[in-house]
Short mmCIF file of C-alpha atoms and ligand atoms in Angstrom, two decimals:
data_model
loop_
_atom_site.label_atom_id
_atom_site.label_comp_id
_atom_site.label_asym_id
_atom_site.label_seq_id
_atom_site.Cartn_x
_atom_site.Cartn_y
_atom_site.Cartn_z
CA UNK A 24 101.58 -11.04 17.81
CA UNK A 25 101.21 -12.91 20.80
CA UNK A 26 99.07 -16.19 21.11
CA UNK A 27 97.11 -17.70 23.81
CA UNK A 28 95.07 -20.55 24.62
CA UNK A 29 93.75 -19.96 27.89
CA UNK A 30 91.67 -17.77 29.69
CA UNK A 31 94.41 -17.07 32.59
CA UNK A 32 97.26 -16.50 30.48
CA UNK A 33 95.23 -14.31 27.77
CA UNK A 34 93.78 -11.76 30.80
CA UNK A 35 96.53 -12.11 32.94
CA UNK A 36 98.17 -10.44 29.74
CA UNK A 37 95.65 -7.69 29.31
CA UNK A 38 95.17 -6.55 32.95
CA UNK A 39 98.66 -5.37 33.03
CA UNK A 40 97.81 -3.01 29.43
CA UNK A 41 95.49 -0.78 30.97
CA UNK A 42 94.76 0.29 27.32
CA UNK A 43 91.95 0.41 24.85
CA UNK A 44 90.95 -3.11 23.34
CA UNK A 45 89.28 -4.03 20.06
CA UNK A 46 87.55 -7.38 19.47
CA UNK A 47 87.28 -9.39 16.52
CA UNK A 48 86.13 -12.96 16.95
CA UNK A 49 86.39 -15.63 14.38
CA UNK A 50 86.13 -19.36 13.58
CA UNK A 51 88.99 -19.48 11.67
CA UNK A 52 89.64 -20.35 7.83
CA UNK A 53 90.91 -16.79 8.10
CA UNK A 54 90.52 -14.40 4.55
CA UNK A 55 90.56 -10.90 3.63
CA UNK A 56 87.10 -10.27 5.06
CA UNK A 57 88.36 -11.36 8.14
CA UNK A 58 91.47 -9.53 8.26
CA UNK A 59 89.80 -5.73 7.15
CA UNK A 60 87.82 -6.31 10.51
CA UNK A 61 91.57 -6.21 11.93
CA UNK A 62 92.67 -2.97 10.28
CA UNK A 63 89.20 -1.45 11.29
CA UNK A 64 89.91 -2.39 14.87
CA UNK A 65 93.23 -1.23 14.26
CA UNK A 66 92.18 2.49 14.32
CA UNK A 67 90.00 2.31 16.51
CA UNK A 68 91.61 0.62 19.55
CA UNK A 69 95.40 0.78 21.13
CA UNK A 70 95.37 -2.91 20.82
CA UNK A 71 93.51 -5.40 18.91
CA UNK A 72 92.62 -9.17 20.37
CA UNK A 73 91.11 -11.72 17.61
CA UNK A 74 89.45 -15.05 18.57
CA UNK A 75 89.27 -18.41 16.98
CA UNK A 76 86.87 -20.50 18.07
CA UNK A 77 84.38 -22.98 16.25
CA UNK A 78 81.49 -22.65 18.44
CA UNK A 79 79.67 -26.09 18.25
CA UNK A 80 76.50 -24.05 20.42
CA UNK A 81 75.56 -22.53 17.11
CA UNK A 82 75.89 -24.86 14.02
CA UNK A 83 72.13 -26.94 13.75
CA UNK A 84 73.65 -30.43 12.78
CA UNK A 85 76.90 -32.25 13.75
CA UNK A 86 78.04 -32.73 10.02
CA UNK A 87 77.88 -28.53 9.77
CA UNK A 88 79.89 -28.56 12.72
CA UNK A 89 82.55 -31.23 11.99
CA UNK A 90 82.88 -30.11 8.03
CA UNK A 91 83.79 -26.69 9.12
CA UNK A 92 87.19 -25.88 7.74
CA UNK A 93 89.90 -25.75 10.03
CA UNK A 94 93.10 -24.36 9.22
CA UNK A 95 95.01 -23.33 12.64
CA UNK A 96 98.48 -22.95 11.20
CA UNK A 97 97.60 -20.93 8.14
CA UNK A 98 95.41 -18.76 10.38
CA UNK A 99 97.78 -17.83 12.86
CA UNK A 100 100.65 -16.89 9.61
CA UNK A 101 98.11 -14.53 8.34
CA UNK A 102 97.11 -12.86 11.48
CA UNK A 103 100.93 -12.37 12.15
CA UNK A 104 101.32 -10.48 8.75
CA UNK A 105 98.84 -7.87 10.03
CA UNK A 106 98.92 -5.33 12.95
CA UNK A 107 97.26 -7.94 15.43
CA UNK A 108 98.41 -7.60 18.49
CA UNK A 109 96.82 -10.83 20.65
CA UNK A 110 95.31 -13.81 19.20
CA UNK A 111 93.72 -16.07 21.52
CA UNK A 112 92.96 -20.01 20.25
CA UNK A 113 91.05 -21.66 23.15
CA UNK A 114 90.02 -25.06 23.59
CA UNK A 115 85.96 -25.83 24.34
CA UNK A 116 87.13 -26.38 27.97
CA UNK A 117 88.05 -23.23 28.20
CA UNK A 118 85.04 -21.63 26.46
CA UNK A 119 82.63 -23.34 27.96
CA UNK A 120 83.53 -23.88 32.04
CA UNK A 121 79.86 -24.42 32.59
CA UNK A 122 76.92 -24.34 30.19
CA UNK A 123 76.37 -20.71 28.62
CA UNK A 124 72.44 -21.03 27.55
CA UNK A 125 70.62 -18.15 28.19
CA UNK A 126 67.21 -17.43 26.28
CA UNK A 127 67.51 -13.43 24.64
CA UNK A 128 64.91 -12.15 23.81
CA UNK A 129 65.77 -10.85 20.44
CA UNK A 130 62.40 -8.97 19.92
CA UNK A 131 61.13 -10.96 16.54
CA UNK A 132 65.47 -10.75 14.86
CA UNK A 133 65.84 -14.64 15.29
CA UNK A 134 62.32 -15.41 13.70
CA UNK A 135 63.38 -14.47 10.12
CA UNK A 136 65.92 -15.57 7.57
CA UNK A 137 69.01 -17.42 9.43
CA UNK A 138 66.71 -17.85 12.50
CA UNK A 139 64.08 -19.57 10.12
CA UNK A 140 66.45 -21.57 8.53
CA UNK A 141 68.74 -22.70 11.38
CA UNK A 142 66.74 -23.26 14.72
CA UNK A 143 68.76 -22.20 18.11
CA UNK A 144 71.76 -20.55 15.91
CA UNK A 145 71.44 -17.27 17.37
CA UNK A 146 71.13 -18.07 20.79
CA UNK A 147 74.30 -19.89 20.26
CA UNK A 148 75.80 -17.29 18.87
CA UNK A 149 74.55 -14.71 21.50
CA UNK A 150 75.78 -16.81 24.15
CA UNK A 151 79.45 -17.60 22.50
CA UNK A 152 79.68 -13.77 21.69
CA UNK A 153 78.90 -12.91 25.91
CA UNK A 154 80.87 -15.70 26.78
CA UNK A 155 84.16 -13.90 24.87
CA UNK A 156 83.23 -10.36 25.75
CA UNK A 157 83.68 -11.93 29.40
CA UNK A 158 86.84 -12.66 29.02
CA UNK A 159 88.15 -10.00 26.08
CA UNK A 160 86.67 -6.96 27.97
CA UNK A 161 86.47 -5.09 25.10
CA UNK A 162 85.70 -1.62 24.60
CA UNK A 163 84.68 -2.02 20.57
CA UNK A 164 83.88 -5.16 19.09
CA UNK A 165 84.07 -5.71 14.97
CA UNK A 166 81.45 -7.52 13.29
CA UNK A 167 80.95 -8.17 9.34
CA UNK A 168 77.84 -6.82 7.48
CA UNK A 169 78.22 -10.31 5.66
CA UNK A 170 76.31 -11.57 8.51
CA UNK A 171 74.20 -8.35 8.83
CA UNK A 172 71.58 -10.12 10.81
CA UNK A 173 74.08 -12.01 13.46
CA UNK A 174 75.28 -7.74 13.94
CA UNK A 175 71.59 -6.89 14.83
CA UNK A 176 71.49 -9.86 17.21
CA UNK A 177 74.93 -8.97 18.93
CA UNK A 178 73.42 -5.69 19.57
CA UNK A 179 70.18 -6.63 21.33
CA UNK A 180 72.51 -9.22 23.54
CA UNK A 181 74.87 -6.20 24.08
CA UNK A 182 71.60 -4.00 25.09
CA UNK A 183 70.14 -6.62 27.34
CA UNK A 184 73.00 -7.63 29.05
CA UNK A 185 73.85 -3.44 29.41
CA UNK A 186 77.47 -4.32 28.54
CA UNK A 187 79.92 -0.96 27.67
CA UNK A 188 80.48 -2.21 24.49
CA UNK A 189 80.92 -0.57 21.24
CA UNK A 190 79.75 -2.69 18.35
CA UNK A 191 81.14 -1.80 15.04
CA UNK A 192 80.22 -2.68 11.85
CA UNK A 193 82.24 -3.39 8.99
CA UNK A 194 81.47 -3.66 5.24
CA UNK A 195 81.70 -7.05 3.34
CA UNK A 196 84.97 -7.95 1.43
CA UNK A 197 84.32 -9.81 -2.25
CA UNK A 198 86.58 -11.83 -4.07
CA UNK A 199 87.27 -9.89 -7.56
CA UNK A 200 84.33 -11.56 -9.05
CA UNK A 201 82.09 -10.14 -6.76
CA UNK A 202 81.63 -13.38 -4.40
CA UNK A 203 81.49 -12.79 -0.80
CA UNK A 204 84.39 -13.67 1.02
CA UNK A 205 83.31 -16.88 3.09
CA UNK A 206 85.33 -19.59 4.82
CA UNK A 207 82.76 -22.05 3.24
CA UNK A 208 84.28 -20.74 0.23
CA UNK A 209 87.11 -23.17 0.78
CA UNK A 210 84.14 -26.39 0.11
CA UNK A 211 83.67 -25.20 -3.26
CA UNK A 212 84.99 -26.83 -6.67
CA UNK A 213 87.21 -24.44 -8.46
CA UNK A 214 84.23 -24.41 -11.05
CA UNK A 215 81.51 -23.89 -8.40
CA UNK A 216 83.35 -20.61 -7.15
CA UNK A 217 83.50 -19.11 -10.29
CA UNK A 218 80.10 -19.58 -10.76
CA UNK A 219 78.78 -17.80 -7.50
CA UNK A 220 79.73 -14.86 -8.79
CA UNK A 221 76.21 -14.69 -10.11
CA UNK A 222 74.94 -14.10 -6.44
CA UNK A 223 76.24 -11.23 -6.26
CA UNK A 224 75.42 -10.49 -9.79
CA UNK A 225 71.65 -10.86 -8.83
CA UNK A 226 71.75 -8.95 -6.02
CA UNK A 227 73.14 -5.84 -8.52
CA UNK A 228 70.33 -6.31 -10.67
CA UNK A 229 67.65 -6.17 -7.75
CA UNK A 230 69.34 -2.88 -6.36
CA UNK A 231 69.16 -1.67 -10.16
CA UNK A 232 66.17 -2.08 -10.53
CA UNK A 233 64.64 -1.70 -7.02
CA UNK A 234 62.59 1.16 -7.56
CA UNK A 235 61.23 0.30 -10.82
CA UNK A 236 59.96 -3.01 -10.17
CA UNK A 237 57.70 -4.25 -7.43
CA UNK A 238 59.26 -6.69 -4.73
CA UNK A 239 56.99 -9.45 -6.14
CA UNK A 240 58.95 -8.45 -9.55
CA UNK A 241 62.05 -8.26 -7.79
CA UNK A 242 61.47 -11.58 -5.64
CA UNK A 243 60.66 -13.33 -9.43
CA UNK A 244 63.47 -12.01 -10.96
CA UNK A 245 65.84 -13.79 -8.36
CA UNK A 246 64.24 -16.97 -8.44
CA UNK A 247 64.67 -17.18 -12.04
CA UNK A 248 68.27 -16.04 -12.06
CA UNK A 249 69.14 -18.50 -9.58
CA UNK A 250 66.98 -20.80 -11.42
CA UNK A 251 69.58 -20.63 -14.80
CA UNK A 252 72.14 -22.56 -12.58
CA UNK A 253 71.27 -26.09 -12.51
CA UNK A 254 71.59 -27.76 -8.81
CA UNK A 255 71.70 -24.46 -7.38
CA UNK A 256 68.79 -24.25 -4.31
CA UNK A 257 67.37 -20.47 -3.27
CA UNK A 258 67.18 -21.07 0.23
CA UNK A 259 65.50 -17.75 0.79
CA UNK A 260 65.79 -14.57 -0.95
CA UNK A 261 64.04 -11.28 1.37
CA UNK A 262 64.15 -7.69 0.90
CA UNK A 263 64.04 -6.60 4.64
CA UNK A 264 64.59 -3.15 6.54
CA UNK A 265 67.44 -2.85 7.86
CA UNK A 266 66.41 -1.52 11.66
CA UNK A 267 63.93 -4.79 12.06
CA UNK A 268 64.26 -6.98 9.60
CA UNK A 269 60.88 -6.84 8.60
CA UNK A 270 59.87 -7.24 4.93
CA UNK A 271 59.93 -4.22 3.08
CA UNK A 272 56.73 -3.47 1.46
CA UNK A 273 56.10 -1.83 -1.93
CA UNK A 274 54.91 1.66 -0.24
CA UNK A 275 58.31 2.06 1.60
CA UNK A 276 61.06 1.51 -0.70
CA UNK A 277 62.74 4.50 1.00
CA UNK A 278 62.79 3.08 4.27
CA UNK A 279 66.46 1.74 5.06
CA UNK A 280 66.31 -2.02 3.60
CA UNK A 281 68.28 -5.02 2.32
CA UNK A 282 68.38 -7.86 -0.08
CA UNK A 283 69.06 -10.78 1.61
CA UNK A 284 69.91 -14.44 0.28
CA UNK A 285 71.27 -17.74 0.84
CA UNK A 286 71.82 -19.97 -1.97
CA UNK A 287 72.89 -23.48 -1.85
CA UNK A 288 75.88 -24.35 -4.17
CA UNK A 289 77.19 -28.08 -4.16
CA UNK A 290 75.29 -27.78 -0.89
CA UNK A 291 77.21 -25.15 0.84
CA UNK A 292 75.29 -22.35 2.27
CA UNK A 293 76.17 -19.07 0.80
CA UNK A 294 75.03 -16.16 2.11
CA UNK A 295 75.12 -12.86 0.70
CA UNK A 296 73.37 -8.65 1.26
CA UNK A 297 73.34 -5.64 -0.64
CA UNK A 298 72.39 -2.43 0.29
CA UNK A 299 69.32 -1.15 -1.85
CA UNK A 300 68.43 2.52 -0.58
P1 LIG B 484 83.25 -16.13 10.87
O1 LIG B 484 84.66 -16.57 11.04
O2 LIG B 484 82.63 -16.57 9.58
O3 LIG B 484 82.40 -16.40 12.08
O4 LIG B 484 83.32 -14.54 10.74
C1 LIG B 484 83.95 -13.75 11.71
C2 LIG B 484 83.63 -12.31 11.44
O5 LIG B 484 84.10 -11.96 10.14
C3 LIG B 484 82.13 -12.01 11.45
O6 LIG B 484 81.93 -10.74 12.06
C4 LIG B 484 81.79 -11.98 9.99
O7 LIG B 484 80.65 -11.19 9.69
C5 LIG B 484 83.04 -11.35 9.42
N1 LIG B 484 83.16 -11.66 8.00
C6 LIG B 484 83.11 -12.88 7.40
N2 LIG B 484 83.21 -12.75 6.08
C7 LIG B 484 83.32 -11.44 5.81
C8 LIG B 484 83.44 -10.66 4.61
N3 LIG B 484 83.47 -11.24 3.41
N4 LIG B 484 83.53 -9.33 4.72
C9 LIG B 484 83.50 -8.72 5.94
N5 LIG B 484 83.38 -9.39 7.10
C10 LIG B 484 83.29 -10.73 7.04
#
């Protein structure tokens, strides 16, 4: 595995390949969820290029931004046990030569869940994910279901922008107790972890019992789940379709959909899907 940290170096590097690349970008605090976006890549490209890069364009407060774990060394060791082939670690400077701010329009995907919650975070993301596709040039590009609705939103900028871009996809890696592999993970007392679990938990009951209870049921049935763990905050909880994100209604439970939720645990945002249909 070769690393680089500037824009020069890193397509200096993969000019001279004339070879399929794969994309997975990151912002670090690398774990298994992270590194199955690798292997996917892996067969799908001749080589593979990872990213990371904390992009402060798309956190919504400057605590977020400065909490965010950040755990170069360990990163890079655990990319260099898999098959990666270039990691690139640049600095702002390099990301950001001149502002990257464009308005998508993302056709209603930013006006629900994440979007509602965290004002401007997609466009930052949007504009972080062009901004790397400028440099990476990559034919596919690898992108967690975790965040199913930031995979939508890649899409549409991938579609307005008319880049030849393959976006793939990948499903979301859990910790043996069902949590969702996170990097925020890492803020969480050992207690705290344990108990997330029940996220995941919840979100098996709803798809058990998705088409025997309303959504209204379903939507009650999560709040007072979540409600059992004292301090714990339902930021949101939505079952949505997966092509729009739209809510999915009681008359069209077969239509393609989601559970969606964040829950706040010692104040970390934990986010979290499941497939229902
Ligand atoms: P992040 O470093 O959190 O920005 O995530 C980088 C990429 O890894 C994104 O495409 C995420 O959706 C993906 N990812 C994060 N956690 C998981 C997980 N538990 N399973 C699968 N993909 C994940």
């Amino acid at each position: 595995m070769k690393v680089f940290n500037t824009v020069t170096e890193l397509q200096r590097e993969l000019k001279s390949l004339d070879k399929t690349i794969g994309f997975v970008p990151t912002m670090g605090a690398i774990h298994d969820g992270h590194l199955s976006l690798i292997k996917h890549a892996k067969k799908h490209a001749e080589v593979v290029v990872a990213s990371i890069f904390v992009n402060p364009t798309q956190f919504n407060s400057k605590e977020d931004y400065d909490k965010y774990p950040r755990t170069i060394a360990v990163d890079s060791s655990k990319f260099a046990e898999t098959d990666l082939d270039y990691l690139f670690i640049p600095s702002e400077g390099e990301i950001y030569p001149k502002k990257y701010d464009k308005e998508y329009d993302f056709q209603g995907l930013d006006e629900v869940m994440e979007g509602k919650y965290r004002p401007g975070h997609f466009k930052g993301v949007a504009n972080v994910v062009f901004r790397l596709f400028e440099i990476v040039k990559p034919n596919y590009a690898f992108f967690g279901e975790k965040d199913y609705q930031q995979l939508l939103i890649i899409k549409k900028m991938v579609e307005q922008e008319k880049l030849d871009i393959e976006i793939i996809s990948c499903p979301i890696i859990r910790e043996n107790s069902g949590l969702a592999m996170s990097s925020r993970n890492l803020h969480l007392s050992e207690k705290a972890r344990f108990e997330a679990a029940q996220i995941y938990k919840t979100l098996e009951l709803v798809k058990q019992n998705y088409f025997f209870k309303s959504i209204t049921e379903l939507e009650n049935m999560v709040k007072s789940e979540i409600a059992k763990q004292a301090d714990w905050e339902l930021e949101y909880f939505q079952i949505a379709r997966n092509k729009d994100l739209q809510l999915t209604t009681d008359e069209e439970k077969s239509v393609s959909s989601r559970a969606f939720i964040v829950v706040r645990v010692e104040n970390i945002r934990l986010i979290d899907n499941i497939v229902l249909n």
